[in-house]
Every structure is written in C-alpha cells, then in structure tokens.
C-alpha cells in the first residue's frame, strides 16, 4: 500500500490521530510483521549522519513510534519500521535503517515510544486546557538572518510590491 492515510483513536488520550506511511508491505502470513517504509531524502545517508539528525531533531524515533502505533492500531498486527535514506547528491546513495521491530527491543524504538506518549499527553492537555505551548499573540514579522543578508544585500530603494 503506497501513501495511504491511516486514522485511529489513541486509547490513552482519546485523540484522533493520522499517519501516512510512504509504503506498507503486508505479508499474507499472519505471523509476519507488516513493514512500514518511510523514505527520507537527505544530504548524507551515512549511519552517523542519520543518527545525528534523528537525535538532534528527535523526529526519526518519534515518527517511527507514531507510524508503528498507527499501523498496529489499524491492522492489529506487529510492525517493523524502516527508514530509507536517499541522498540528494550525485552519488545518490540509498541506505536502509531499522528503527523498530516486533518485540520492541531496539533502544531507539523505546526512546521513540517514550517521546510519542509524552507528546500525545501534551497535546491532549493543550486541547483540554485550551492553552498551547509557545503560543504567540498576533503575527510576527519575519526578518532575514544576518547570513542571508550577507549573500543578499537589500537595494537602497527597492520597488514596492
């Protein structure tokens, strides 16, 4: 199944959730797990680069946990989650990384599950209290960074929109 949206209600918070895996491999035999494939285009597909990005931004382990939970809830089957890292370089190297498998014995999967539960609890609390973290009043005007300005100086009298 390619890019099919899955919906389920989280049993702990009652939140209606959605995920859209890039692809799901569904073996016929019930004893085999479903394989959730997530394609990511990256600058560097090396193990250490993917590990760094996942730890820095926390989105790979958290995403893996969310997708696994959605697939498990919808299909009522075990899930293996694999990230396909495809480089945007001329070499176009493609590497495969497993973030979760049945049994939950991968430390990265356990960390992702903990993050996932924490995030869902925060979202549920925000809905209940109608207060959201980092909520800003009004609209903030965007300013260019000094790095962007260094490469893109502003003209003296630019043409108005």
Short mmCIF file of C-alpha atoms in Angstrom, two decimals:
data_model
loop_
_atom_site.label_atom_id
_atom_site.label_comp_id
_atom_site.label_asym_id
_atom_site.label_seq_id
_atom_site.Cartn_x
_atom_site.Cartn_y
_atom_site.Cartn_z
CA UNK A 1 0.00 0.00 0.00
CA UNK A 2 1.53 3.30 -1.05
CA UNK A 3 0.78 6.57 0.75
CA UNK A 4 -2.48 5.51 2.35
CA UNK A 5 -3.70 7.62 5.26
CA UNK A 6 -4.42 5.65 8.42
CA UNK A 7 -6.70 7.01 11.17
CA UNK A 8 -7.15 5.73 14.70
CA UNK A 9 -8.12 6.95 18.13
CA UNK A 10 -5.36 6.86 20.74
CA UNK A 11 -6.60 4.57 23.54
CA UNK A 12 -4.93 6.59 26.33
CA UNK A 13 -5.79 10.17 25.32
CA UNK A 14 -8.80 9.71 23.04
CA UNK A 15 -7.11 11.87 20.37
CA UNK A 16 -7.95 11.15 16.74
CA UNK A 17 -4.60 10.53 15.03
CA UNK A 18 -3.38 10.07 11.47
CA UNK A 19 -0.27 8.83 9.73
CA UNK A 20 0.57 8.36 6.07
CA UNK A 21 3.38 5.86 5.55
CA UNK A 22 5.23 6.10 2.26
CA UNK A 23 4.64 2.39 1.80
CA UNK A 24 3.33 -0.63 3.71
CA UNK A 25 4.35 -4.17 2.87
CA UNK A 26 1.67 -6.56 4.05
CA UNK A 27 2.73 -10.22 4.01
CA UNK A 28 -0.04 -12.80 3.67
CA UNK A 29 1.04 -14.87 6.65
CA UNK A 30 -0.29 -13.53 9.97
CA UNK A 31 2.91 -14.47 11.84
CA UNK A 32 4.97 -11.95 9.83
CA UNK A 33 5.00 -8.28 10.73
CA UNK A 34 3.90 -5.51 8.42
CA UNK A 35 6.78 -3.40 7.18
CA UNK A 36 6.32 0.34 7.27
CA UNK A 37 8.70 2.09 4.84
CA UNK A 38 9.50 5.78 5.26
CA UNK A 39 11.53 7.44 2.51
CA UNK A 40 13.67 10.42 3.52
CA UNK A 41 15.79 12.44 1.11
CA UNK A 42 18.92 13.53 2.95
CA UNK A 43 22.21 15.29 2.31
CA UNK A 44 24.15 12.43 3.85
CA UNK A 45 22.77 8.89 4.25
CA UNK A 46 25.71 7.64 6.34
CA UNK A 47 24.82 5.92 9.62
CA UNK A 48 26.38 8.63 11.79
CA UNK A 49 24.60 11.41 9.85
CA UNK A 50 21.18 9.77 10.18
CA UNK A 51 21.86 9.02 13.83
CA UNK A 52 22.84 12.67 14.44
CA UNK A 53 19.79 14.09 12.64
CA UNK A 54 17.44 11.75 14.48
CA UNK A 55 18.92 12.63 17.86
CA UNK A 56 19.24 16.34 17.14
CA UNK A 57 15.69 16.90 15.94
CA UNK A 58 14.12 13.78 17.55
CA UNK A 59 11.88 13.34 14.53
CA UNK A 60 13.08 9.94 13.29
CA UNK A 61 12.48 7.98 16.54
CA UNK A 62 9.28 9.93 17.29
CA UNK A 63 7.99 9.44 13.74
CA UNK A 64 8.82 5.74 13.83
CA UNK A 65 6.86 5.33 17.06
CA UNK A 66 3.87 7.25 15.67
CA UNK A 67 3.78 5.25 12.43
CA UNK A 68 4.20 1.92 14.24
CA UNK A 69 1.37 2.74 16.62
CA UNK A 70 -0.91 3.77 13.77
CA UNK A 71 -0.20 0.69 11.69
CA UNK A 72 -0.56 -1.56 14.75
CA UNK A 73 -3.87 0.04 15.77
CA UNK A 74 -5.39 -0.09 12.27
CA UNK A 75 -4.20 -3.55 11.18
CA UNK A 76 -3.90 -5.22 14.62
CA UNK A 77 -0.56 -6.74 13.57
CA UNK A 78 3.09 -6.46 14.54
CA UNK A 79 5.09 -3.76 12.76
CA UNK A 80 8.65 -3.27 11.56
CA UNK A 81 9.60 0.33 10.72
CA UNK A 82 12.38 1.01 8.20
CA UNK A 83 13.73 4.37 7.16
CA UNK A 84 15.08 4.57 3.62
CA UNK A 85 17.70 7.34 3.48
CA UNK A 86 18.20 8.51 -0.12
CA UNK A 87 20.95 11.07 -0.72
CA UNK A 88 20.29 14.21 -2.76
CA UNK A 89 23.86 14.09 -4.08
CA UNK A 90 25.22 12.96 -7.45
CA UNK A 91 26.16 9.59 -5.93
CA UNK A 92 22.51 9.03 -4.92
CA UNK A 93 23.45 6.53 -2.22
CA UNK A 94 20.46 4.79 -0.64
CA UNK A 95 20.74 3.12 2.77
CA UNK A 96 18.17 1.32 4.91
CA UNK A 97 17.83 1.70 8.68
CA UNK A 98 15.54 -0.24 11.03
CA UNK A 99 14.03 1.90 13.81
CA UNK A 100 11.51 -0.55 15.23
CA UNK A 101 10.71 -4.24 15.04
CA UNK A 102 8.33 -6.59 16.84
CA UNK A 103 9.39 -7.14 20.43
CA UNK A 104 10.39 -3.50 20.98
CA UNK A 105 13.95 -4.48 21.83
CA UNK A 106 15.68 -1.66 19.93
CA UNK A 107 16.69 1.17 22.32
CA UNK A 108 15.89 3.77 19.66
CA UNK A 109 12.32 2.37 19.44
CA UNK A 110 11.92 2.53 23.21
CA UNK A 111 13.07 6.17 23.22
CA UNK A 112 10.67 6.96 20.37
CA UNK A 113 7.75 5.34 22.21
CA UNK A 114 8.50 7.38 25.34
CA UNK A 115 8.66 10.59 23.28
CA UNK A 116 5.43 9.66 21.49
CA UNK A 117 3.50 9.11 24.73
CA UNK A 118 4.86 12.38 26.16
CA UNK A 119 3.88 14.38 23.07
CA UNK A 120 0.38 12.88 22.94
CA UNK A 121 -0.15 13.67 26.63
CA UNK A 122 0.95 17.28 26.00
CA UNK A 123 -1.40 17.64 23.02
CA UNK A 124 -4.32 16.16 24.98
CA UNK A 125 -3.60 18.54 27.89
CA UNK A 126 -3.47 21.50 25.49
CA UNK A 127 -6.85 20.57 23.99
CA UNK A 128 -8.34 20.19 27.45
CA UNK A 129 -6.98 23.48 28.82
CA UNK A 130 -7.12 25.39 25.51
CA UNK A 131 -3.58 26.64 26.13
CA UNK A 132 -0.77 25.78 23.79
CA UNK A 133 2.99 25.90 24.42
CA UNK A 134 4.79 28.78 22.76
CA UNK A 135 1.54 30.41 21.72
CA UNK A 136 2.23 33.87 20.30
CA UNK A 137 -0.05 36.85 20.25
CA UNK A 138 -0.55 38.36 16.83
CA UNK A 139 1.69 37.95 13.82
CA UNK A 140 5.47 38.28 13.98
CA UNK A 141 7.21 39.97 11.09
CA UNK A 142 9.93 37.84 9.54
CA UNK A 143 13.40 39.35 9.42
CA UNK A 144 16.21 37.99 7.25
CA UNK A 145 19.08 36.38 9.11
CA UNK A 146 22.49 38.02 9.01
CA UNK A 147 23.73 35.05 6.96
CA UNK A 148 21.04 35.59 4.35
CA UNK A 149 21.71 39.35 4.27
CA UNK A 150 25.43 38.76 3.73
CA UNK A 151 24.64 37.00 0.43
CA UNK A 152 21.59 39.10 -0.47
CA UNK A 153 22.09 42.81 0.28
CA UNK A 154 18.99 44.99 0.25
CA UNK A 155 18.84 47.59 -2.51
CA UNK A 156 18.68 51.25 -1.45
CA UNK A 157 15.19 51.84 -2.87
CA UNK A 158 13.60 48.51 -3.70
CA UNK A 159 10.48 48.51 -5.85
CA UNK A 160 7.37 48.21 -3.59
CA UNK A 161 5.02 45.25 -4.01
#
